[in-house]
mmCIF file with all atom_site columns, C-alpha atoms in Angstrom:
data_model
loop_
_atom_site.group_PDB
_atom_site.id
_atom_site.type_symbol
_atom_site.label_atom_id
_atom_site.label_alt_id
_atom_site.label_comp_id
_atom_site.label_asym_id
_atom_site.label_entity_id
_atom_site.label_seq_id
_atom_site.pdbx_PDB_ins_code
_atom_site.Cartn_x
_atom_site.Cartn_y
_atom_site.Cartn_z
_atom_site.occupancy
_atom_site.B_iso_or_equiv
_atom_site.pdbx_formal_charge
_atom_site.auth_seq_id
_atom_site.auth_comp_id
_atom_site.auth_asym_id
_atom_site.auth_atom_id
_atom_site.pdbx_PDB_model_num
ATOM 1   C CA . MET A 1 1   ? 0.000   0.000  0.000   1.00 38.00 ? 13  MET A CA 1
ATOM 2   C CA . ASP A 1 2   ? 1.236   3.496  -0.816  1.00 61.00 ? 14  ASP A CA 1
ATOM 3   C CA . THR A 1 3   ? 2.458   5.575  2.092   1.00 76.00 ? 15  THR A CA 1
ATOM 4   C CA . ILE A 1 4   ? -0.323  7.879  3.258   1.00 80.00 ? 16  ILE A CA 1
ATOM 5   C CA . ILE A 1 5   ? 2.080   10.524 4.564   1.00 82.00 ? 17  ILE A CA 1
ATOM 6   C CA . ASP A 1 6   ? 5.615   10.560 3.220   1.00 82.00 ? 18  ASP A CA 1
ATOM 7   C CA . PHE A 1 7   ? 7.540   11.968 6.204   1.00 86.00 ? 19  PHE A CA 1
ATOM 8   C CA . PRO A 1 8   ? 10.973  11.894 4.505   1.00 88.00 ? 20  PRO A CA 1
ATOM 9   C CA . ALA A 1 9   ? 9.492   13.995 1.704   1.00 89.00 ? 21  ALA A CA 1
ATOM 10  C CA . ILE A 1 10  ? 8.733   16.756 4.201   1.00 90.00 ? 22  ILE A CA 1
ATOM 11  C CA . GLY A 1 11  ? 12.431  17.138 4.975   1.00 91.00 ? 23  GLY A CA 1
ATOM 12  C CA . ARG A 1 12  ? 13.285  17.103 1.264   1.00 93.00 ? 24  ARG A CA 1
ATOM 13  C CA . TYR A 1 13  ? 10.688  19.764 0.552   1.00 94.00 ? 25  TYR A CA 1
ATOM 14  C CA . VAL A 1 14  ? 12.040  21.970 3.358   1.00 94.00 ? 26  VAL A CA 1
ATOM 15  C CA . LEU A 1 15  ? 15.493  21.840 1.741   1.00 94.00 ? 27  LEU A CA 1
ATOM 16  C CA . ASP A 1 16  ? 13.983  22.486 -1.705  1.00 93.00 ? 28  ASP A CA 1
ATOM 17  C CA . LEU A 1 17  ? 12.146  25.556 -0.404  1.00 94.00 ? 29  LEU A CA 1
ATOM 18  C CA . VAL A 1 18  ? 15.136  27.125 1.373   1.00 94.00 ? 30  VAL A CA 1
ATOM 19  C CA . PRO A 1 19  ? 16.497  28.826 -1.828  1.00 94.00 ? 31  PRO A CA 1
ATOM 20  C CA . TYR A 1 20  ? 13.200  30.740 -2.126  1.00 94.00 ? 32  TYR A CA 1
ATOM 21  C CA . ILE A 1 21  ? 13.402  32.240 1.355   1.00 94.00 ? 33  ILE A CA 1
ATOM 22  C CA . PRO A 1 22  ? 15.358  35.301 0.081   1.00 95.00 ? 34  PRO A CA 1
ATOM 23  C CA . VAL A 1 23  ? 12.525  36.169 -2.326  1.00 94.00 ? 35  VAL A CA 1
ATOM 24  C CA . THR A 1 24  ? 9.985   36.064 0.498   1.00 94.00 ? 36  THR A CA 1
ATOM 25  C CA . LEU A 1 25  ? 12.242  38.064 2.816   1.00 95.00 ? 37  LEU A CA 1
ATOM 26  C CA . ALA A 1 26  ? 13.065  40.644 0.136   1.00 95.00 ? 38  ALA A CA 1
ATOM 27  C CA . LEU A 1 27  ? 9.389   41.199 -0.624  1.00 94.00 ? 39  LEU A CA 1
ATOM 28  C CA . SER A 1 28  ? 8.557   41.477 3.078   1.00 95.00 ? 40  SER A CA 1
ATOM 29  C CA . VAL A 1 29  ? 11.455  43.833 3.892   1.00 95.00 ? 41  VAL A CA 1
ATOM 30  C CA . VAL A 1 30  ? 10.814  46.168 0.936   1.00 95.00 ? 42  VAL A CA 1
ATOM 31  C CA . ALA A 1 31  ? 7.075   46.308 1.648   1.00 95.00 ? 43  ALA A CA 1
ATOM 32  C CA . THR A 1 32  ? 7.606   46.882 5.377   1.00 95.00 ? 44  THR A CA 1
ATOM 33  C CA . VAL A 1 33  ? 10.269  49.581 4.998   1.00 95.00 ? 45  VAL A CA 1
ATOM 34  C CA . VAL A 1 34  ? 8.349   51.495 2.330   1.00 95.00 ? 46  VAL A CA 1
ATOM 35  C CA . GLY A 1 35  ? 5.063   50.991 4.165   1.00 95.00 ? 47  GLY A CA 1
ATOM 36  C CA . THR A 1 36  ? 6.518   52.224 7.458   1.00 94.00 ? 48  THR A CA 1
ATOM 37  C CA . LEU A 1 37  ? 7.853   55.380 5.793   1.00 94.00 ? 49  LEU A CA 1
ATOM 38  C CA . LEU A 1 38  ? 4.474   55.969 4.148   1.00 94.00 ? 50  LEU A CA 1
ATOM 39  C CA . GLY A 1 39  ? 2.803   55.269 7.490   1.00 94.00 ? 51  GLY A CA 1
ATOM 40  C CA . LEU A 1 40  ? 5.013   57.907 9.112   1.00 93.00 ? 52  LEU A CA 1
ATOM 41  C CA . GLY A 1 41  ? 3.905   60.375 6.462   1.00 92.00 ? 53  GLY A CA 1
ATOM 42  C CA . LEU A 1 42  ? 0.240   59.538 7.010   1.00 92.00 ? 54  LEU A CA 1
ATOM 43  C CA . ALA A 1 43  ? 0.681   59.865 10.775  1.00 92.00 ? 55  ALA A CA 1
ATOM 44  C CA . LEU A 1 44  ? 2.328   63.275 10.449  1.00 90.00 ? 56  LEU A CA 1
ATOM 45  C CA . ILE A 1 45  ? -0.413  64.461 8.098   1.00 91.00 ? 57  ILE A CA 1
ATOM 46  C CA . LYS A 1 46  ? -3.071  63.368 10.571  1.00 90.00 ? 58  LYS A CA 1
ATOM 47  C CA . LEU A 1 47  ? -1.280  64.948 13.535  1.00 88.00 ? 59  LEU A CA 1
ATOM 48  C CA . ALA A 1 48  ? -0.753  68.219 11.662  1.00 86.00 ? 60  ALA A CA 1
ATOM 49  C CA . ARG A 1 49  ? -4.334  68.163 10.340  1.00 87.00 ? 61  ARG A CA 1
ATOM 50  C CA . VAL A 1 50  ? -3.155  69.316 6.932   1.00 85.00 ? 62  VAL A CA 1
ATOM 51  C CA . PRO A 1 51  ? -6.185  70.521 4.928   1.00 88.00 ? 63  PRO A CA 1
ATOM 52  C CA . VAL A 1 52  ? -7.236  68.280 2.036   1.00 89.00 ? 64  VAL A CA 1
ATOM 53  C CA . LEU A 1 53  ? -4.309  65.896 2.577   1.00 89.00 ? 65  LEU A CA 1
ATOM 54  C CA . SER A 1 54  ? -5.709  64.708 5.907   1.00 90.00 ? 66  SER A CA 1
ATOM 55  C CA . GLN A 1 55  ? -9.081  63.952 4.287   1.00 91.00 ? 67  GLN A CA 1
ATOM 56  C CA . ILE A 1 56  ? -7.435  62.147 1.368   1.00 92.00 ? 68  ILE A CA 1
ATOM 57  C CA . SER A 1 57  ? -5.269  60.086 3.727   1.00 91.00 ? 69  SER A CA 1
ATOM 58  C CA . ALA A 1 58  ? -8.316  59.177 5.833   1.00 91.00 ? 70  ALA A CA 1
ATOM 59  C CA . VAL A 1 59  ? -10.145 57.876 2.749   1.00 93.00 ? 71  VAL A CA 1
ATOM 60  C CA . LEU A 1 60  ? -7.034  55.984 1.597   1.00 92.00 ? 72  LEU A CA 1
ATOM 61  C CA . VAL A 1 61  ? -6.549  54.342 5.009   1.00 92.00 ? 73  VAL A CA 1
ATOM 62  C CA . SER A 1 62  ? -10.233 53.415 5.147   1.00 93.00 ? 74  SER A CA 1
ATOM 63  C CA . TYR A 1 63  ? -10.024 51.796 1.705   1.00 93.00 ? 75  TYR A CA 1
ATOM 64  C CA . LEU A 1 64  ? -6.822  49.892 2.463   1.00 93.00 ? 76  LEU A CA 1
ATOM 65  C CA . ARG A 1 65  ? -8.178  48.608 5.772   1.00 92.00 ? 77  ARG A CA 1
ATOM 66  C CA . GLY A 1 66  ? -11.576 47.800 4.329   1.00 93.00 ? 78  GLY A CA 1
ATOM 67  C CA . THR A 1 67  ? -10.487 45.627 1.411   1.00 93.00 ? 79  THR A CA 1
ATOM 68  C CA . PRO A 1 68  ? -8.592  42.298 1.452   1.00 93.00 ? 80  PRO A CA 1
ATOM 69  C CA . PRO A 1 69  ? -4.905  42.450 0.466   1.00 92.00 ? 81  PRO A CA 1
ATOM 70  C CA . LEU A 1 70  ? -5.515  39.712 -2.108  1.00 92.00 ? 82  LEU A CA 1
ATOM 71  C CA . VAL A 1 71  ? -8.173  41.814 -3.828  1.00 94.00 ? 83  VAL A CA 1
ATOM 72  C CA . GLN A 1 72  ? -5.881  44.857 -3.751  1.00 93.00 ? 84  GLN A CA 1
ATOM 73  C CA . LEU A 1 73  ? -3.076  42.797 -5.282  1.00 92.00 ? 85  LEU A CA 1
ATOM 74  C CA . LEU A 1 74  ? -5.257  41.439 -8.095  1.00 92.00 ? 86  LEU A CA 1
ATOM 75  C CA . LEU A 1 75  ? -6.695  44.895 -8.717  1.00 93.00 ? 87  LEU A CA 1
ATOM 76  C CA . ASN A 1 76  ? -3.298  46.622 -8.856  1.00 90.00 ? 88  ASN A CA 1
ATOM 77  C CA . VAL A 1 77  ? -1.638  44.049 -11.062 1.00 89.00 ? 89  VAL A CA 1
ATOM 78  C CA . ASN A 1 78  ? -4.396  44.683 -13.610 1.00 88.00 ? 90  ASN A CA 1
ATOM 79  C CA . ALA A 1 79  ? -4.606  48.437 -12.995 1.00 87.00 ? 91  ALA A CA 1
ATOM 80  C CA . VAL A 1 80  ? -0.933  49.157 -13.705 1.00 84.00 ? 92  VAL A CA 1
ATOM 81  C CA . PRO A 1 81  ? -1.029  48.108 -17.404 1.00 85.00 ? 93  PRO A CA 1
ATOM 82  C CA . ILE A 1 82  ? -4.234  50.115 -17.857 1.00 88.00 ? 94  ILE A CA 1
ATOM 83  C CA . ALA A 1 83  ? -2.603  53.172 -16.276 1.00 86.00 ? 95  ALA A CA 1
ATOM 84  C CA . ILE A 1 84  ? 0.442   52.807 -18.566 1.00 86.00 ? 96  ILE A CA 1
ATOM 85  C CA . LEU A 1 85  ? -1.818  52.565 -21.623 1.00 87.00 ? 97  LEU A CA 1
ATOM 86  C CA . TYR A 1 86  ? -3.597  55.758 -20.574 1.00 86.00 ? 98  TYR A CA 1
ATOM 87  C CA . ILE A 1 87  ? -0.234  57.512 -20.129 1.00 87.00 ? 99  ILE A CA 1
ATOM 88  C CA . ASN A 1 88  ? 0.907   56.336 -23.563 1.00 85.00 ? 100 ASN A CA 1
ATOM 89  C CA . HIS A 1 89  ? -2.312  57.633 -25.092 1.00 84.00 ? 101 HIS A CA 1
ATOM 90  C CA . ALA A 1 90  ? -2.171  60.981 -23.269 1.00 84.00 ? 102 ALA A CA 1
ATOM 91  C CA . PHE A 1 91  ? 1.521   61.804 -23.727 1.00 84.00 ? 103 PHE A CA 1
ATOM 92  C CA . GLY A 1 92  ? 2.395   59.874 -26.868 1.00 81.00 ? 104 GLY A CA 1
ATOM 93  C CA . THR A 1 93  ? 4.862   57.599 -25.072 1.00 82.00 ? 105 THR A CA 1
ATOM 94  C CA . ASP A 1 94  ? 5.530   53.996 -26.011 1.00 80.00 ? 106 ASP A CA 1
ATOM 95  C CA . TRP A 1 95  ? 6.032   52.228 -22.699 1.00 82.00 ? 107 TRP A CA 1
ATOM 96  C CA . ASP A 1 96  ? 5.449   48.496 -22.530 1.00 77.00 ? 108 ASP A CA 1
ATOM 97  C CA . ALA A 1 97  ? 2.318   48.027 -20.426 1.00 71.00 ? 109 ALA A CA 1
ATOM 98  C CA . MET A 1 98  ? 3.314   44.481 -19.496 1.00 76.00 ? 110 MET A CA 1
ATOM 99  C CA . ALA A 1 99  ? 6.980   45.122 -18.686 1.00 75.00 ? 111 ALA A CA 1
ATOM 100 C CA . LEU A 1 100 ? 6.582   46.190 -15.058 1.00 79.00 ? 112 LEU A CA 1
ATOM 101 C CA . SER A 1 101 ? 7.830   43.534 -12.651 1.00 85.00 ? 113 SER A CA 1
ATOM 102 C CA . PRO A 1 102 ? 5.114   41.736 -10.641 1.00 88.00 ? 114 PRO A CA 1
ATOM 103 C CA . PHE A 1 103 ? 7.532   41.952 -7.687  1.00 91.00 ? 115 PHE A CA 1
ATOM 104 C CA . LEU A 1 104 ? 7.322   45.755 -7.736  1.00 90.00 ? 116 LEU A CA 1
ATOM 105 C CA . VAL A 1 105 ? 3.532   45.702 -7.998  1.00 90.00 ? 117 VAL A CA 1
ATOM 106 C CA . ALA A 1 106 ? 3.250   43.238 -5.110  1.00 93.00 ? 118 ALA A CA 1
ATOM 107 C CA . ALA A 1 107 ? 5.756   45.177 -2.975  1.00 94.00 ? 119 ALA A CA 1
ATOM 108 C CA . PHE A 1 108 ? 3.915   48.449 -3.579  1.00 92.00 ? 120 PHE A CA 1
ATOM 109 C CA . THR A 1 109 ? 0.540   46.864 -2.836  1.00 93.00 ? 121 THR A CA 1
ATOM 110 C CA . PHE A 1 110 ? 1.750   45.323 0.413   1.00 95.00 ? 122 PHE A CA 1
ATOM 111 C CA . ALA A 1 111 ? 3.518   48.588 1.316   1.00 95.00 ? 123 ALA A CA 1
ATOM 112 C CA . LEU A 1 112 ? 0.239   50.483 1.051   1.00 94.00 ? 124 LEU A CA 1
ATOM 113 C CA . THR A 1 113 ? -1.449  47.930 3.296   1.00 93.00 ? 125 THR A CA 1
ATOM 114 C CA . GLU A 1 114 ? 1.396   48.212 5.792   1.00 94.00 ? 126 GLU A CA 1
ATOM 115 C CA . ALA A 1 115 ? 1.149   52.008 5.698   1.00 94.00 ? 127 ALA A CA 1
ATOM 116 C CA . ALA A 1 116 ? -2.552  51.912 6.540   1.00 93.00 ? 128 ALA A CA 1
ATOM 117 C CA . TYR A 1 117 ? -1.998  49.788 9.640   1.00 92.00 ? 129 TYR A CA 1
ATOM 118 C CA . SER A 1 118 ? 1.332   51.191 10.795  1.00 93.00 ? 130 SER A CA 1
ATOM 119 C CA . SER A 1 119 ? 0.172   54.825 10.572  1.00 92.00 ? 131 SER A CA 1
ATOM 120 C CA . GLU A 1 120 ? -1.924  54.504 13.729  1.00 90.00 ? 132 GLU A CA 1
ATOM 121 C CA . THR A 1 121 ? 0.882   52.719 15.560  1.00 92.00 ? 133 THR A CA 1
ATOM 122 C CA . ILE A 1 122 ? 3.328   55.449 14.592  1.00 93.00 ? 134 ILE A CA 1
ATOM 123 C CA . ARG A 1 123 ? 0.865   58.233 15.428  1.00 92.00 ? 135 ARG A CA 1
ATOM 124 C CA . ALA A 1 124 ? 0.349   56.810 18.910  1.00 92.00 ? 136 ALA A CA 1
ATOM 125 C CA . ALA A 1 125 ? 4.112   56.488 19.372  1.00 92.00 ? 137 ALA A CA 1
ATOM 126 C CA . LEU A 1 126 ? 4.668   60.100 18.284  1.00 91.00 ? 138 LEU A CA 1
ATOM 127 C CA . LEU A 1 127 ? 2.033   61.285 20.760  1.00 90.00 ? 139 LEU A CA 1
ATOM 128 C CA . SER A 1 128 ? 3.759   59.340 23.546  1.00 90.00 ? 140 SER A CA 1
ATOM 129 C CA . VAL A 1 129 ? 6.930   61.454 23.304  1.00 88.00 ? 141 VAL A CA 1
ATOM 130 C CA . ASP A 1 130 ? 7.266   63.768 26.299  1.00 88.00 ? 142 ASP A CA 1
ATOM 131 C CA . ARG A 1 131 ? 6.325   67.297 25.270  1.00 88.00 ? 143 ARG A CA 1
ATOM 132 C CA . ARG A 1 132 ? 9.037   68.663 27.535  1.00 90.00 ? 144 ARG A CA 1
ATOM 133 C CA . GLU A 1 133 ? 11.707  67.075 25.336  1.00 89.00 ? 145 GLU A CA 1
ATOM 134 C CA . ILE A 1 134 ? 10.206  68.709 22.257  1.00 87.00 ? 146 ILE A CA 1
ATOM 135 C CA . GLU A 1 135 ? 10.009  72.079 24.028  1.00 88.00 ? 147 GLU A CA 1
ATOM 136 C CA . ALA A 1 136 ? 13.622  71.685 25.163  1.00 90.00 ? 148 ALA A CA 1
ATOM 137 C CA . ALA A 1 137 ? 14.688  71.013 21.558  1.00 88.00 ? 149 ALA A CA 1
ATOM 138 C CA . HIS A 1 138 ? 12.918  74.162 20.401  1.00 87.00 ? 150 HIS A CA 1
ATOM 139 C CA . ALA A 1 139 ? 14.509  76.104 23.266  1.00 90.00 ? 151 ALA A CA 1
ATOM 140 C CA . LEU A 1 140 ? 17.935  74.970 22.034  1.00 88.00 ? 152 LEU A CA 1
ATOM 141 C CA . GLY A 1 141 ? 17.163  76.516 18.663  1.00 89.00 ? 153 GLY A CA 1
ATOM 142 C CA . MET A 1 142 ? 16.296  73.366 16.710  1.00 89.00 ? 154 MET A CA 1
ATOM 143 C CA . THR A 1 143 ? 13.949  73.753 13.764  1.00 88.00 ? 155 THR A CA 1
ATOM 144 C CA . SER A 1 144 ? 10.751  71.708 13.561  1.00 85.00 ? 156 SER A CA 1
ATOM 145 C CA . TRP A 1 145 ? 12.448  69.290 11.136  1.00 88.00 ? 157 TRP A CA 1
ATOM 146 C CA . GLN A 1 146 ? 15.481  68.871 13.400  1.00 90.00 ? 158 GLN A CA 1
ATOM 147 C CA . THR A 1 147 ? 13.223  68.292 16.404  1.00 90.00 ? 159 THR A CA 1
ATOM 148 C CA . LEU A 1 148 ? 11.279  65.698 14.468  1.00 88.00 ? 160 LEU A CA 1
ATOM 149 C CA . THR A 1 149 ? 14.330  63.786 13.213  1.00 88.00 ? 161 THR A CA 1
ATOM 150 C CA . ARG A 1 150 ? 16.561  64.116 16.293  1.00 91.00 ? 162 ARG A CA 1
ATOM 151 C CA . VAL A 1 151 ? 14.067  63.940 19.155  1.00 90.00 ? 163 VAL A CA 1
ATOM 152 C CA . THR A 1 152 ? 10.518  62.920 18.259  1.00 90.00 ? 164 THR A CA 1
ATOM 153 C CA . VAL A 1 153 ? 11.124  60.075 15.800  1.00 90.00 ? 165 VAL A CA 1
ATOM 154 C CA . PRO A 1 154 ? 14.000  58.405 17.736  1.00 91.00 ? 166 PRO A CA 1
ATOM 155 C CA . ASN A 1 155 ? 11.942  58.397 20.947  1.00 91.00 ? 167 ASN A CA 1
ATOM 156 C CA . ALA A 1 156 ? 8.806   57.255 19.158  1.00 92.00 ? 168 ALA A CA 1
ATOM 157 C CA . ALA A 1 157 ? 10.745  54.475 17.405  1.00 91.00 ? 169 ALA A CA 1
ATOM 158 C CA . VAL A 1 158 ? 11.515  52.845 20.751  1.00 91.00 ? 170 VAL A CA 1
ATOM 159 C CA . VAL A 1 159 ? 7.807   52.772 21.604  1.00 91.00 ? 171 VAL A CA 1
ATOM 160 C CA . ALA A 1 160 ? 6.655   51.626 18.161  1.00 91.00 ? 172 ALA A CA 1
ATOM 161 C CA . PHE A 1 161 ? 9.387   49.020 17.548  1.00 92.00 ? 173 PHE A CA 1
ATOM 162 C CA . PRO A 1 162 ? 7.668   45.940 19.095  1.00 92.00 ? 174 PRO A CA 1
ATOM 163 C CA . THR A 1 163 ? 4.426   46.587 17.211  1.00 92.00 ? 175 THR A CA 1
ATOM 164 C CA . LEU A 1 164 ? 6.251   47.274 13.959  1.00 93.00 ? 176 LEU A CA 1
ATOM 165 C CA . VAL A 1 165 ? 8.074   43.947 14.350  1.00 94.00 ? 177 VAL A CA 1
ATOM 166 C CA . ASN A 1 166 ? 4.673   42.269 14.645  1.00 94.00 ? 178 ASN A CA 1
ATOM 167 C CA . HIS A 1 167 ? 3.646   44.094 11.472  1.00 93.00 ? 179 HIS A CA 1
ATOM 168 C CA . PHE A 1 168 ? 6.747   42.720 9.732   1.00 95.00 ? 180 PHE A CA 1
ATOM 169 C CA . ILE A 1 169 ? 5.864   39.186 10.815  1.00 95.00 ? 181 ILE A CA 1
ATOM 170 C CA . GLY A 1 170 ? 2.372   39.739 9.467   1.00 94.00 ? 182 GLY A CA 1
ATOM 171 C CA . MET A 1 171 ? 3.872   40.998 6.213   1.00 94.00 ? 183 MET A CA 1
ATOM 172 C CA . LEU A 1 172 ? 6.074   37.901 6.018   1.00 94.00 ? 184 LEU A CA 1
ATOM 173 C CA . LYS A 1 173 ? 2.962   35.753 6.099   1.00 93.00 ? 185 LYS A CA 1
ATOM 174 C CA . GLN A 1 174 ? 1.019   38.084 3.810   1.00 93.00 ? 186 GLN A CA 1
ATOM 175 C CA . SER A 1 175 ? 3.763   37.796 1.191   1.00 92.00 ? 187 SER A CA 1
ATOM 176 C CA . SER A 1 176 ? 2.536   34.249 0.522   1.00 91.00 ? 188 SER A CA 1
ATOM 177 C CA . LEU A 1 177 ? -0.267  35.869 -1.510  1.00 92.00 ? 189 LEU A CA 1
ATOM 178 C CA . ALA A 1 178 ? 2.284   36.997 -4.102  1.00 91.00 ? 190 ALA A CA 1
ATOM 179 C CA . PHE A 1 179 ? 2.097   33.624 -5.851  1.00 89.00 ? 191 PHE A CA 1
ATOM 180 C CA . VAL A 1 180 ? -1.184  34.738 -7.486  1.00 89.00 ? 192 VAL A CA 1
ATOM 181 C CA . VAL A 1 181 ? 0.758   37.271 -9.573  1.00 87.00 ? 193 VAL A CA 1
ATOM 182 C CA . SER A 1 182 ? 3.390   34.726 -10.680 1.00 85.00 ? 194 SER A CA 1
ATOM 183 C CA . ILE A 1 183 ? 6.069   35.531 -8.100  1.00 89.00 ? 195 ILE A CA 1
ATOM 184 C CA . VAL A 1 184 ? 7.839   32.295 -7.249  1.00 89.00 ? 196 VAL A CA 1
ATOM 185 C CA . GLU A 1 185 ? 8.439   32.528 -3.517  1.00 92.00 ? 197 GLU A CA 1
ATOM 186 C CA . ILE A 1 186 ? 8.086   29.885 -0.810  1.00 93.00 ? 198 ILE A CA 1
ATOM 187 C CA . THR A 1 187 ? 4.356   29.222 -1.189  1.00 92.00 ? 199 THR A CA 1
ATOM 188 C CA . ALA A 1 188 ? 4.443   29.286 -4.995  1.00 91.00 ? 200 ALA A CA 1
ATOM 189 C CA . TYR A 1 189 ? 7.271   26.770 -5.161  1.00 93.00 ? 201 TYR A CA 1
ATOM 190 C CA . ALA A 1 190 ? 5.551   24.569 -2.578  1.00 93.00 ? 202 ALA A CA 1
ATOM 191 C CA . LYS A 1 191 ? 2.586   24.407 -4.938  1.00 92.00 ? 203 LYS A CA 1
ATOM 192 C CA . ILE A 1 192 ? 4.937   23.426 -7.750  1.00 92.00 ? 204 ILE A CA 1
ATOM 193 C CA . LEU A 1 193 ? 6.520   20.696 -5.613  1.00 90.00 ? 205 LEU A CA 1
ATOM 194 C CA . GLY A 1 194 ? 3.136   19.371 -4.549  1.00 89.00 ? 206 GLY A CA 1
ATOM 195 C CA . GLY A 1 195 ? 1.935   19.221 -8.124  1.00 89.00 ? 207 GLY A CA 1
ATOM 196 C CA . ARG A 1 196 ? 5.115   17.474 -9.242  1.00 87.00 ? 208 ARG A CA 1
ATOM 197 C CA . ASP A 1 197 ? 4.890   14.627 -6.731  1.00 84.00 ? 209 ASP A CA 1
ATOM 198 C CA . TYR A 1 198 ? 1.175   14.823 -5.853  1.00 87.00 ? 210 TYR A CA 1
ATOM 199 C CA . ARG A 1 199 ? 2.213   15.352 -2.236  1.00 89.00 ? 211 ARG A CA 1
ATOM 200 C CA . PHE A 1 200 ? 0.489   18.645 -1.528  1.00 92.00 ? 212 PHE A CA 1
ATOM 201 C CA . PHE A 1 201 ? 0.061   17.945 2.189   1.00 93.00 ? 213 PHE A CA 1
ATOM 202 C CA . GLU A 1 202 ? 3.762   17.306 2.676   1.00 92.00 ? 214 GLU A CA 1
ATOM 203 C CA . ALA A 1 203 ? 4.718   20.338 0.547   1.00 93.00 ? 215 ALA A CA 1
ATOM 204 C CA . TYR A 1 204 ? 2.462   22.723 2.452   1.00 94.00 ? 216 TYR A CA 1
ATOM 205 C CA . LEU A 1 205 ? 3.509   21.261 5.792   1.00 95.00 ? 217 LEU A CA 1
ATOM 206 C CA . ALA A 1 206 ? 7.123   21.978 4.841   1.00 95.00 ? 218 ALA A CA 1
ATOM 207 C CA . THR A 1 207 ? 6.034   25.507 3.923   1.00 95.00 ? 219 THR A CA 1
ATOM 208 C CA . ALA A 1 208 ? 4.395   25.961 7.322   1.00 96.00 ? 220 ALA A CA 1
ATOM 209 C CA . ILE A 1 209 ? 7.567   24.753 9.054   1.00 95.00 ? 221 ILE A CA 1
ATOM 210 C CA . ILE A 1 210 ? 9.690   27.316 7.194   1.00 95.00 ? 222 ILE A CA 1
ATOM 211 C CA . TYR A 1 211 ? 7.343   30.218 7.959   1.00 96.00 ? 223 TYR A CA 1
ATOM 212 C CA . TRP A 1 212 ? 7.198   29.120 11.597  1.00 96.00 ? 224 TRP A CA 1
ATOM 213 C CA . ALA A 1 213 ? 10.986  28.964 11.825  1.00 96.00 ? 225 ALA A CA 1
ATOM 214 C CA . LEU A 1 214 ? 11.361  32.399 10.220  1.00 95.00 ? 226 LEU A CA 1
ATOM 215 C CA . THR A 1 215 ? 8.824   33.875 12.626  1.00 96.00 ? 227 THR A CA 1
ATOM 216 C CA . VAL A 1 216 ? 10.634  32.440 15.647  1.00 95.00 ? 228 VAL A CA 1
ATOM 217 C CA . LEU A 1 217 ? 13.993  33.761 14.408  1.00 95.00 ? 229 LEU A CA 1
ATOM 218 C CA . ILE A 1 218 ? 12.558  37.235 13.810  1.00 95.00 ? 230 ILE A CA 1
ATOM 219 C CA . GLU A 1 219 ? 10.932  37.284 17.262  1.00 94.00 ? 231 GLU A CA 1
ATOM 220 C CA . GLN A 1 220 ? 14.198  36.279 18.913  1.00 94.00 ? 232 GLN A CA 1
ATOM 221 C CA . GLY A 1 221 ? 16.156  38.847 16.909  1.00 93.00 ? 233 GLY A CA 1
ATOM 222 C CA . ALA A 1 222 ? 13.674  41.583 17.814  1.00 91.00 ? 234 ALA A CA 1
ATOM 223 C CA . ARG A 1 223 ? 13.858  40.618 21.492  1.00 91.00 ? 235 ARG A CA 1
ATOM 224 C CA . TRP A 1 224 ? 17.656  40.882 21.369  1.00 92.00 ? 236 TRP A CA 1
ATOM 225 C CA . ILE A 1 225 ? 17.446  44.321 19.701  1.00 88.00 ? 237 ILE A CA 1
ATOM 226 C CA . GLU A 1 226 ? 14.974  45.535 22.331  1.00 82.00 ? 238 GLU A CA 1
#
């Protein structure tokens, strides 16, 4: 009788999936870094109550939080070629509508999602900074930009760091959706391995083990940094 669960295959699949870890990590890191910077911008806009921009950012955050990342990804990967075609038509350019890398589209999509969620974390961290430190910076002659970069953001980063690490872990897991736009990362290659040997359970179990191991390593690294 055929083996119901091929346990040795799980180990083989783990080794086969290891070369695709950098793709998953690269997508997660790019999306998290860009999303955190965008989230900082959204937080500052909300705190400053900038006319028009604050309303636009509120609508954008509401949309990004109110729609599934998978739907956003599928929408954007189809919207980009349409946008390029419109640009070609309007300005007489000849850009290839299908040449843009799916990696960039996925990274940008995930970055927007990260920005929507991290903006509130960052805003709360900025508000937690002692006003006396900000007043002292102004008293020393620092400009608003210098106060922000030298006092407010460094202090807020300490408060926001644990939550932002959790966001990165969430992004690591969210990156598994990228296979729907033909990015071959861990999950996509696991599907290929499962289809090759008809051992989908073993392939996806190996995938789960890798994601679990990465999460544990990131948590331990973040704890050491803290």
